[in-house]
Amino acid sequence: MTPEPSRLPPPRSAPARRRRPVRSWLLAGFLLLAVPAALFAQSPAPLVSTPAFSLGLSPGEDPVRSTVVLQIFLLMTVLSLAPAILIMVTSFTRIVIVLSLVRRALGTMQLPSNQIVIGLSLFLTVFIMAPVWTQINAEALQPYLERKIGHEQAFESAARPLRAFMLKQTREKDLALFVEIAKAPRPNTPAEIPTSVLVPAFIISEVKTAFEIGLLLYVPFLIIDMVVAAVLLSMGMMMLPPIMVSLPFKLLLFVLADGWYLLIGSLVKSFG
């Protein structure tokens, strides 16, 4: 008997076997893209509201209210600049520098602390500047609150005592320097000096005066440090820090001389 031929289909080649999965994936991808597109095409597009933001100026209905808003804005601006004004145009700069140099000369590191130094400087500044604030209150603030003068005249009246205080503490050399830098005409009277020239000249004068006072206070303590270091070196105690031995002697000198009384008194009188 002859064997019957096999009725099974001939085996497919490898490329034919790879084509069917590829076509299946392409068809599935097409359906995934086509079905959502058809659904969106049939349904109306959703309305999405987006927030709008605009910035501009429009005429106010109430001029008085607009004026009050501007005054409040200017007041907040002045209050934000108040710390800089307090530090730069008053006696605060000189006092805080001198107290910091004294603490450095004593070698006590963080004693008194920064909070005590700044607090003492602030209260001394209020004490020294009290006549100026009183004059400003009497000549500018109270008349303005009573509506006897306008804001421009009030500003000029307030600046007059403060300018007089700064002119009294400013050196002519420093004023001439900033007048030359600003290329302004030479003033014939103190009233002709611009405030923009007076303020930086006052600041550098205060810094120089503070360093001069600090130098005079630093010298006695420096001498004590040198004497103690020389004695320790002659005794062969090179491993012992001289500042550890000299600190009690410097504190003893400062206490016996009533240093805080002399220091604060001299600082306050230097503005007289």
PDB file of C-alpha atoms in Angstrom:
ATOM      1  CA  MET A   1       0.000   0.000   0.000  1.00  0.00           C
ATOM      2  CA  THR A   2       1.238   3.416  -0.930  1.00  0.00           C
ATOM      3  CA  PRO A   3       1.075   6.009   1.819  1.00  0.00           C
ATOM      4  CA  GLU A   4      -1.507   8.687   1.316  1.00  0.00           C
ATOM      5  CA  PRO A   5      -0.251  12.212   0.952  1.00  0.00           C
ATOM      6  CA  SER A   6      -0.598  14.391   4.062  1.00  0.00           C
ATOM      7  CA  ARG A   7      -3.567  16.716   4.020  1.00  0.00           C
ATOM      8  CA  LEU A   8      -1.908  19.225   6.385  1.00  0.00           C
ATOM      9  CA  PRO A   9      -1.128  22.636   4.874  1.00  0.00           C
ATOM     10  CA  PRO A  10       2.426  23.292   4.046  1.00  0.00           C
ATOM     11  CA  PRO A  11       4.419  24.966   6.798  1.00  0.00           C
ATOM     12  CA  ARG A  12       4.589  28.743   6.571  1.00  0.00           C
ATOM     13  CA  SER A  13       7.806  30.562   6.393  1.00  0.00           C
ATOM     14  CA  ALA A  14       9.160  32.674   9.278  1.00  0.00           C
ATOM     15  CA  PRO A  15       8.368  36.056   7.629  1.00  0.00           C
ATOM     16  CA  ALA A  16       4.728  35.040   7.121  1.00  0.00           C
ATOM     17  CA  ARG A  17       4.484  34.121  10.803  1.00  0.00           C
ATOM     18  CA  ARG A  18       5.824  37.575  11.883  1.00  0.00           C
ATOM     19  CA  ARG A  19       3.426  39.570   9.677  1.00  0.00           C
ATOM     20  CA  ARG A  20       0.213  38.557  11.504  1.00  0.00           C
ATOM     21  CA  PRO A  21       1.189  40.017  14.959  1.00  0.00           C
ATOM     22  CA  VAL A  22       2.433  43.214  13.320  1.00  0.00           C
ATOM     23  CA  ARG A  23      -0.831  43.654  11.396  1.00  0.00           C
ATOM     24  CA  SER A  24      -2.806  42.961  14.588  1.00  0.00           C
ATOM     25  CA  TRP A  25      -0.918  45.659  16.513  1.00  0.00           C
ATOM     26  CA  LEU A  26      -1.378  48.164  13.692  1.00  0.00           C
ATOM     27  CA  LEU A  27      -5.124  47.472  13.573  1.00  0.00           C
ATOM     28  CA  ALA A  28      -5.462  47.841  17.356  1.00  0.00           C
ATOM     29  CA  GLY A  29      -3.581  51.139  17.297  1.00  0.00           C
ATOM     30  CA  PHE A  30      -5.755  52.461  14.493  1.00  0.00           C
ATOM     31  CA  LEU A  31      -8.891  51.591  16.464  1.00  0.00           C
ATOM     32  CA  LEU A  32      -7.544  53.262  19.587  1.00  0.00           C
ATOM     33  CA  LEU A  33      -6.939  56.470  17.654  1.00  0.00           C
ATOM     34  CA  ALA A  34     -10.055  56.407  15.495  1.00  0.00           C
ATOM     35  CA  VAL A  35     -12.684  55.648  18.146  1.00  0.00           C
ATOM     36  CA  PRO A  36     -11.901  58.602  20.485  1.00  0.00           C
ATOM     37  CA  ALA A  37     -11.632  60.911  17.457  1.00  0.00           C
ATOM     38  CA  ALA A  38     -15.086  59.851  16.260  1.00  0.00           C
ATOM     39  CA  LEU A  39     -16.571  60.298  19.719  1.00  0.00           C
ATOM     40  CA  PHE A  40     -15.122  63.796  20.062  1.00  0.00           C
ATOM     41  CA  ALA A  41     -16.331  64.695  16.580  1.00  0.00           C
ATOM     42  CA  GLN A  42     -19.912  63.669  17.416  1.00  0.00           C
ATOM     43  CA  SER A  43     -20.062  65.314  20.883  1.00  0.00           C
ATOM     44  CA  PRO A  44     -19.919  69.109  21.255  1.00  0.00           C
ATOM     45  CA  ALA A  45     -16.650  70.568  22.509  1.00  0.00           C
ATOM     46  CA  PRO A  46     -16.728  71.272  26.256  1.00  0.00           C
ATOM     47  CA  LEU A  47     -16.569  74.901  27.336  1.00  0.00           C
ATOM     48  CA  VAL A  48     -13.573  75.539  29.623  1.00  0.00           C
ATOM     49  CA  SER A  49     -13.424  78.904  31.353  1.00  0.00           C
ATOM     50  CA  THR A  50      -9.948  80.311  32.026  1.00  0.00           C
ATOM     51  CA  PRO A  51      -9.334  83.024  34.589  1.00  0.00           C
ATOM     52  CA  ALA A  52      -8.379  86.456  33.265  1.00  0.00           C
ATOM     53  CA  PHE A  53      -6.064  88.953  34.993  1.00  0.00           C
ATOM     54  CA  SER A  54      -5.647  92.587  34.054  1.00  0.00           C
ATOM     55  CA  LEU A  55      -3.710  95.471  35.598  1.00  0.00           C
ATOM     56  CA  GLY A  56      -4.492  99.058  34.805  1.00  0.00           C
ATOM     57  CA  LEU A  57      -5.555 102.480  35.987  1.00  0.00           C
ATOM     58  CA  SER A  58      -9.100 103.724  35.738  1.00  0.00           C
ATOM     59  CA  PRO A  59     -10.556 107.076  36.790  1.00  0.00           C
ATOM     60  CA  GLY A  60     -11.818 106.931  40.361  1.00  0.00           C
ATOM     61  CA  GLU A  61     -15.344 107.863  41.221  1.00  0.00           C
ATOM     62  CA  ASP A  62     -14.364 109.462  44.548  1.00  0.00           C
ATOM     63  CA  PRO A  63     -11.239 111.712  44.378  1.00  0.00           C
ATOM     64  CA  VAL A  64     -11.053 111.966  48.188  1.00  0.00           C
ATOM     65  CA  ARG A  65     -10.871 108.195  48.537  1.00  0.00           C
ATOM     66  CA  SER A  66      -8.106 108.000  45.923  1.00  0.00           C
ATOM     67  CA  THR A  67      -6.123 110.647  47.807  1.00  0.00           C
ATOM     68  CA  VAL A  68      -6.433 108.714  51.064  1.00  0.00           C
ATOM     69  CA  VAL A  69      -5.214 105.535  49.352  1.00  0.00           C
ATOM     70  CA  LEU A  70      -2.151 107.372  48.003  1.00  0.00           C
ATOM     71  CA  GLN A  71      -1.421 108.837  51.422  1.00  0.00           C
ATOM     72  CA  ILE A  72      -1.576 105.389  53.017  1.00  0.00           C
ATOM     73  CA  PHE A  73       0.756 104.046  50.314  1.00  0.00           C
ATOM     74  CA  LEU A  74       3.268 106.847  50.953  1.00  0.00           C
ATOM     75  CA  LEU A  75       3.016 106.286  54.711  1.00  0.00           C
ATOM     76  CA  MET A  76       3.790 102.573  54.324  1.00  0.00           C
ATOM     77  CA  THR A  77       6.772 103.464  52.130  1.00  0.00           C
ATOM     78  CA  VAL A  78       8.137 105.835  54.771  1.00  0.00           C
ATOM     79  CA  LEU A  79       7.626 103.232  57.508  1.00  0.00           C
ATOM     80  CA  SER A  80       9.558 100.653  55.487  1.00  0.00           C
ATOM     81  CA  LEU A  81      12.466 103.121  55.201  1.00  0.00           C
ATOM     82  CA  ALA A  82      12.278 104.152  58.866  1.00  0.00           C
ATOM     83  CA  PRO A  83      15.031 101.732  60.090  1.00  0.00           C
ATOM     84  CA  ALA A  84      17.478 103.040  57.498  1.00  0.00           C
ATOM     85  CA  ILE A  85      16.578 106.645  58.360  1.00  0.00           C
ATOM     86  CA  LEU A  86      16.982 105.932  62.069  1.00  0.00           C
ATOM     87  CA  ILE A  87      20.421 104.372  61.559  1.00  0.00           C
ATOM     88  CA  MET A  88      21.865 106.746  58.986  1.00  0.00           C
ATOM     89  CA  VAL A  89      20.730 110.250  59.991  1.00  0.00           C
ATOM     90  CA  THR A  90      20.918 109.961  63.781  1.00  0.00           C
ATOM     91  CA  SER A  91      23.561 109.279  66.429  1.00  0.00           C
ATOM     92  CA  PHE A  92      23.023 105.507  66.246  1.00  0.00           C
ATOM     93  CA  THR A  93      25.999 104.823  63.950  1.00  0.00           C
ATOM     94  CA  ARG A  94      28.603 106.391  66.217  1.00  0.00           C
ATOM     95  CA  ILE A  95      27.244 104.786  69.392  1.00  0.00           C
ATOM     96  CA  VAL A  96      26.978 101.221  68.094  1.00  0.00           C
ATOM     97  CA  ILE A  97      30.486 101.310  66.557  1.00  0.00           C
ATOM     98  CA  VAL A  98      32.076 102.609  69.766  1.00  0.00           C
ATOM     99  CA  LEU A  99      30.302 100.024  71.945  1.00  0.00           C
ATOM    100  CA  SER A 100      31.340  97.232  69.591  1.00  0.00           C
ATOM    101  CA  LEU A 101      34.981  98.371  69.665  1.00  0.00           C
ATOM    102  CA  VAL A 102      34.949  98.528  73.483  1.00  0.00           C
ATOM    103  CA  ARG A 103      33.625  94.982  73.660  1.00  0.00           C
ATOM    104  CA  ARG A 104      36.361  93.905  71.245  1.00  0.00           C
ATOM    105  CA  ALA A 105      39.055  95.679  73.278  1.00  0.00           C
ATOM    106  CA  LEU A 106      37.937  94.027  76.503  1.00  0.00           C
ATOM    107  CA  GLY A 107      38.165  90.623  74.829  1.00  0.00           C
ATOM    108  CA  THR A 108      34.852  89.422  76.256  1.00  0.00           C
ATOM    109  CA  MET A 109      33.775  88.155  72.836  1.00  0.00           C
ATOM    110  CA  GLN A 110      29.940  88.117  73.015  1.00  0.00           C
ATOM    111  CA  LEU A 111      29.553  89.981  76.328  1.00  0.00           C
ATOM    112  CA  PRO A 112      27.628  92.228  76.297  1.00  0.00           C
ATOM    113  CA  SER A 113      25.573  90.484  73.620  1.00  0.00           C
ATOM    114  CA  ASN A 114      24.513  92.046  70.335  1.00  0.00           C
ATOM    115  CA  GLN A 115      20.965  92.544  71.626  1.00  0.00           C
ATOM    116  CA  ILE A 116      22.238  94.556  74.601  1.00  0.00           C
ATOM    117  CA  VAL A 117      24.593  96.655  72.450  1.00  0.00           C
ATOM    118  CA  ILE A 118      21.904  97.465  69.875  1.00  0.00           C
ATOM    119  CA  GLY A 119      19.242  98.088  72.534  1.00  0.00           C
ATOM    120  CA  LEU A 120      21.518 100.437  74.482  1.00  0.00           C
ATOM    121  CA  SER A 121      22.421 102.229  71.253  1.00  0.00           C
ATOM    122  CA  LEU A 122      18.750 102.694  70.372  1.00  0.00           C
ATOM    123  CA  PHE A 123      17.820 104.149  73.760  1.00  0.00           C
ATOM    124  CA  LEU A 124      20.841 106.459  73.752  1.00  0.00           C
ATOM    125  CA  THR A 125      19.861 107.557  70.239  1.00  0.00           C
ATOM    126  CA  VAL A 126      16.332 108.372  71.418  1.00  0.00           C
ATOM    127  CA  PHE A 127      17.796 110.334  74.358  1.00  0.00           C
ATOM    128  CA  ILE A 128      20.238 112.306  72.205  1.00  0.00           C
ATOM    129  CA  MET A 129      17.748 112.987  69.412  1.00  0.00           C
ATOM    130  CA  ALA A 130      14.894 113.983  71.775  1.00  0.00           C
ATOM    131  CA  PRO A 131      15.347 117.769  71.240  1.00  0.00           C
ATOM    132  CA  VAL A 132      15.302 117.234  67.464  1.00  0.00           C
ATOM    133  CA  TRP A 133      12.130 115.103  67.615  1.00  0.00           C
ATOM    134  CA  THR A 134      10.480 117.689  69.873  1.00  0.00           C
ATOM    135  CA  GLN A 135      11.232 120.448  67.416  1.00  0.00           C
ATOM    136  CA  ILE A 136       9.985 118.376  64.484  1.00  0.00           C
ATOM    137  CA  ASN A 137       6.772 117.603  66.348  1.00  0.00           C
ATOM    138  CA  ALA A 138       6.177 121.262  67.242  1.00  0.00           C
ATOM    139  CA  GLU A 139       7.071 122.786  63.859  1.00  0.00           C
ATOM    140  CA  ALA A 140       5.963 120.129  61.372  1.00  0.00           C
ATOM    141  CA  LEU A 141       3.820 117.294  62.690  1.00  0.00           C
ATOM    142  CA  GLN A 142       1.301 119.135  64.853  1.00  0.00           C
ATOM    143  CA  PRO A 143       0.659 121.979  62.351  1.00  0.00           C
ATOM    144  CA  TYR A 144       0.174 119.382  59.613  1.00  0.00           C
ATOM    145  CA  LEU A 145      -2.281 117.353  61.700  1.00  0.00           C
ATOM    146  CA  GLU A 146      -4.182 120.556  62.474  1.00  0.00           C
ATOM    147  CA  ARG A 147      -4.217 121.327  58.722  1.00  0.00           C
ATOM    148  CA  LYS A 148      -2.404 124.610  59.163  1.00  0.00           C
ATOM    149  CA  ILE A 149       0.309 123.702  56.647  1.00  0.00           C
ATOM    150  CA  GLY A 150       0.525 121.409  53.627  1.00  0.00           C
ATOM    151  CA  HIS A 151       2.554 118.264  53.293  1.00  0.00           C
ATOM    152  CA  GLU A 152       5.366 119.974  51.353  1.00  0.00           C
ATOM    153  CA  GLN A 153       5.819 122.659  53.983  1.00  0.00           C
ATOM    154  CA  ALA A 154       5.592 120.018  56.717  1.00  0.00           C
ATOM    155  CA  PHE A 155       8.380 118.021  55.068  1.00  0.00           C
ATOM    156  CA  GLU A 156      10.592 121.102  54.814  1.00  0.00           C
ATOM    157  CA  SER A 157       9.914 122.037  58.444  1.00  0.00           C
ATOM    158  CA  ALA A 158      10.717 118.480  59.577  1.00  0.00           C
ATOM    159  CA  ALA A 159      13.946 118.346  57.599  1.00  0.00           C
ATOM    160  CA  ARG A 160      15.239 121.655  58.971  1.00  0.00           C
ATOM    161  CA  PRO A 161      16.108 120.504  62.542  1.00  0.00           C
ATOM    162  CA  LEU A 162      17.475 117.200  61.270  1.00  0.00           C
ATOM    163  CA  ARG A 163      19.701 118.993  58.766  1.00  0.00           C
ATOM    164  CA  ALA A 164      20.941 121.313  61.506  1.00  0.00           C
ATOM    165  CA  PHE A 165      21.907 118.303  63.647  1.00  0.00           C
ATOM    166  CA  MET A 166      23.737 116.618  60.767  1.00  0.00           C
ATOM    167  CA  LEU A 167      25.538 119.821  59.758  1.00  0.00           C
ATOM    168  CA  LYS A 168      26.778 120.244  63.321  1.00  0.00           C
ATOM    169  CA  GLN A 169      28.370 116.772  63.301  1.00  0.00           C
ATOM    170  CA  THR A 170      29.713 116.791  59.722  1.00  0.00           C
ATOM    171  CA  ARG A 171      33.205 117.849  58.760  1.00  0.00           C
ATOM    172  CA  GLU A 172      33.681 120.454  56.048  1.00  0.00           C
ATOM    173  CA  LYS A 173      36.194 118.161  54.347  1.00  0.00           C
ATOM    174  CA  ASP A 174      33.575 115.440  53.914  1.00  0.00           C
ATOM    175  CA  LEU A 175      31.010 117.940  52.633  1.00  0.00           C
ATOM    176  CA  ALA A 176      33.491 119.288  50.101  1.00  0.00           C
ATOM    177  CA  LEU A 177      34.245 115.739  48.936  1.00  0.00           C
ATOM    178  CA  PHE A 178      30.632 114.912  48.101  1.00  0.00           C
ATOM    179  CA  VAL A 179      29.969 118.342  46.599  1.00  0.00           C
ATOM    180  CA  GLU A 180      32.909 117.721  44.271  1.00  0.00           C
ATOM    181  CA  ILE A 181      31.738 114.183  43.425  1.00  0.00           C
ATOM    182  CA  ALA A 182      28.200 115.419  42.703  1.00  0.00           C
ATOM    183  CA  LYS A 183      29.646 118.252  40.554  1.00  0.00           C
ATOM    184  CA  ALA A 184      27.289 120.659  42.277  1.00  0.00           C
ATOM    185  CA  PRO A 185      27.969 124.393  42.597  1.00  0.00           C
ATOM    186  CA  ARG A 186      29.758 125.379  45.777  1.00  0.00           C
ATOM    187  CA  PRO A 187      27.136 126.374  48.383  1.00  0.00           C
ATOM    188  CA  ASN A 188      27.486 129.759  50.032  1.00  0.00           C
ATOM    189  CA  THR A 189      25.209 128.964  52.983  1.00  0.00           C
ATOM    190  CA  PRO A 190      24.333 125.725  54.816  1.00  0.00           C
ATOM    191  CA  ALA A 191      20.771 125.957  53.486  1.00  0.00           C
ATOM    192  CA  GLU A 192      22.089 125.568  49.932  1.00  0.00           C
ATOM    193  CA  ILE A 193      23.661 122.165  50.671  1.00  0.00           C
ATOM    194  CA  PRO A 194      21.497 119.429  49.093  1.00  0.00           C
ATOM    195  CA  THR A 195      20.249 116.718  51.412  1.00  0.00           C
ATOM    196  CA  SER A 196      21.576 114.078  48.989  1.00  0.00           C
ATOM    197  CA  VAL A 197      25.063 115.493  49.660  1.00  0.00           C
ATOM    198  CA  LEU A 198      24.634 116.081  53.384  1.00  0.00           C
ATOM    199  CA  VAL A 199      23.518 112.549  54.338  1.00  0.00           C
ATOM    200  CA  PRO A 200      26.542 110.574  52.985  1.00  0.00           C
ATOM    201  CA  ALA A 201      28.935 113.239  54.291  1.00  0.00           C
ATOM    202  CA  PHE A 202      27.333 112.929  57.746  1.00  0.00           C
ATOM    203  CA  ILE A 203      27.613 109.130  57.663  1.00  0.00           C
ATOM    204  CA  ILE A 204      31.336 109.011  56.877  1.00  0.00           C
ATOM    205  CA  SER A 205      31.981 111.737  59.458  1.00  0.00           C
ATOM    206  CA  GLU A 206      30.192 109.663  62.085  1.00  0.00           C
ATOM    207  CA  VAL A 207      32.149 106.543  61.179  1.00  0.00           C
ATOM    208  CA  LYS A 208      35.458 108.410  61.379  1.00  0.00           C
ATOM    209  CA  THR A 209      34.582 109.964  64.750  1.00  0.00           C
ATOM    210  CA  ALA A 210      33.511 106.564  66.088  1.00  0.00           C
ATOM    211  CA  PHE A 211      36.812 104.982  65.066  1.00  0.00           C
ATOM    212  CA  GLU A 212      38.763 107.820  66.681  1.00  0.00           C
ATOM    213  CA  ILE A 213      36.940 107.313  69.987  1.00  0.00           C
ATOM    214  CA  GLY A 214      37.334 103.536  69.693  1.00  0.00           C
ATOM    215  CA  LEU A 215      41.077 103.904  69.099  1.00  0.00           C
ATOM    216  CA  LEU A 216      41.517 105.993  72.239  1.00  0.00           C
ATOM    217  CA  LEU A 217      39.631 103.363  74.231  1.00  0.00           C
ATOM    218  CA  TYR A 218      41.519 100.468  72.645  1.00  0.00           C
ATOM    219  CA  VAL A 219      45.040 101.657  73.536  1.00  0.00           C
ATOM    220  CA  PRO A 220      44.963 101.052  77.351  1.00  0.00           C
ATOM    221  CA  PHE A 221      43.638  97.525  76.914  1.00  0.00           C
ATOM    222  CA  LEU A 222      46.226  96.842  74.213  1.00  0.00           C
ATOM    223  CA  ILE A 223      48.984  97.915  76.603  1.00  0.00           C
ATOM    224  CA  ILE A 224      47.697  95.462  79.211  1.00  0.00           C
ATOM    225  CA  ASP A 225      47.729  92.658  76.622  1.00  0.00           C
ATOM    226  CA  MET A 226      51.333  93.478  75.645  1.00  0.00           C
ATOM    227  CA  VAL A 227      52.542  93.593  79.258  1.00  0.00           C
ATOM    228  CA  VAL A 228      50.864  90.288  80.112  1.00  0.00           C
ATOM    229  CA  ALA A 229      52.250  88.629  76.970  1.00  0.00           C
ATOM    230  CA  ALA A 230      55.782  89.872  77.764  1.00  0.00           C
ATOM    231  CA  VAL A 231      55.585  88.604  81.383  1.00  0.00           C
ATOM    232  CA  LEU A 232      54.321  85.172  80.282  1.00  0.00           C
ATOM    233  CA  LEU A 233      57.056  84.922  77.665  1.00  0.00           C
ATOM    234  CA  SER A 234      59.771  85.811  80.200  1.00  0.00           C
ATOM    235  CA  MET A 235      58.427  83.163  82.589  1.00  0.00           C
ATOM    236  CA  GLY A 236      58.472  80.535  79.852  1.00  0.00           C
ATOM    237  CA  MET A 237      54.682  80.053  79.824  1.00  0.00           C
ATOM    238  CA  MET A 238      54.367  80.112  76.070  1.00  0.00           C
ATOM    239  CA  MET A 239      51.539  77.562  76.016  1.00  0.00           C
ATOM    240  CA  LEU A 240      49.272  79.732  78.202  1.00  0.00           C
ATOM    241  CA  PRO A 241      47.081  82.112  76.107  1.00  0.00           C
ATOM    242  CA  PRO A 242      47.853  85.716  77.126  1.00  0.00           C
ATOM    243  CA  ILE A 243      44.230  86.800  76.630  1.00  0.00           C
ATOM    244  CA  MET A 244      43.120  84.378  79.342  1.00  0.00           C
ATOM    245  CA  VAL A 245      45.413  86.082  81.874  1.00  0.00           C
ATOM    246  CA  SER A 246      44.911  89.663  80.683  1.00  0.00           C
ATOM    247  CA  LEU A 247      41.089  89.516  80.691  1.00  0.00           C
ATOM    248  CA  PRO A 248      40.742  89.793  84.528  1.00  0.00           C
ATOM    249  CA  PHE A 249      43.171  92.744  84.585  1.00  0.00           C
ATOM    250  CA  LYS A 250      41.272  94.549  81.808  1.00  0.00           C
ATOM    251  CA  LEU A 251      37.952  93.993  83.548  1.00  0.00           C
ATOM    252  CA  LEU A 252      39.483  95.204  86.823  1.00  0.00           C
ATOM    253  CA  LEU A 253      40.743  98.376  85.143  1.00  0.00           C
ATOM    254  CA  PHE A 254      37.380  98.982  83.466  1.00  0.00           C
ATOM    255  CA  VAL A 255      35.445  98.508  86.716  1.00  0.00           C
ATOM    256  CA  LEU A 256      37.795 100.600  88.887  1.00  0.00           C
ATOM    257  CA  ALA A 257      37.699 103.451  86.371  1.00  0.00           C
ATOM    258  CA  ASP A 258      33.872 103.215  86.210  1.00  0.00           C
ATOM    259  CA  GLY A 259      34.170 102.631  82.479  1.00  0.00           C
ATOM    260  CA  TRP A 260      30.493 102.593  81.549  1.00  0.00           C
ATOM    261  CA  TYR A 261      29.908 105.932  83.266  1.00  0.00           C
ATOM    262  CA  LEU A 262      32.829 107.554  81.488  1.00  0.00           C
ATOM    263  CA  LEU A 263      32.063 105.914  78.159  1.00  0.00           C
ATOM    264  CA  ILE A 264      28.350 106.753  77.981  1.00  0.00           C
ATOM    265  CA  GLY A 265      28.915 110.252  79.349  1.00  0.00           C
ATOM    266  CA  SER A 266      31.610 110.973  76.779  1.00  0.00           C
ATOM    267  CA  LEU A 267      29.476 109.595  73.947  1.00  0.00           C
ATOM    268  CA  VAL A 268      26.443 111.702  74.842  1.00  0.00           C
ATOM    269  CA  LYS A 269      28.518 114.851  75.374  1.00  0.00           C
ATOM    270  CA  SER A 270      30.286 114.363  72.027  1.00  0.00           C
ATOM    271  CA  PHE A 271      26.998 115.331  70.303  1.00  0.00           C
ATOM    272  CA  GLY A 272      26.674 118.559  72.266  1.00  0.00           C
TER     273      GLY A 272
END
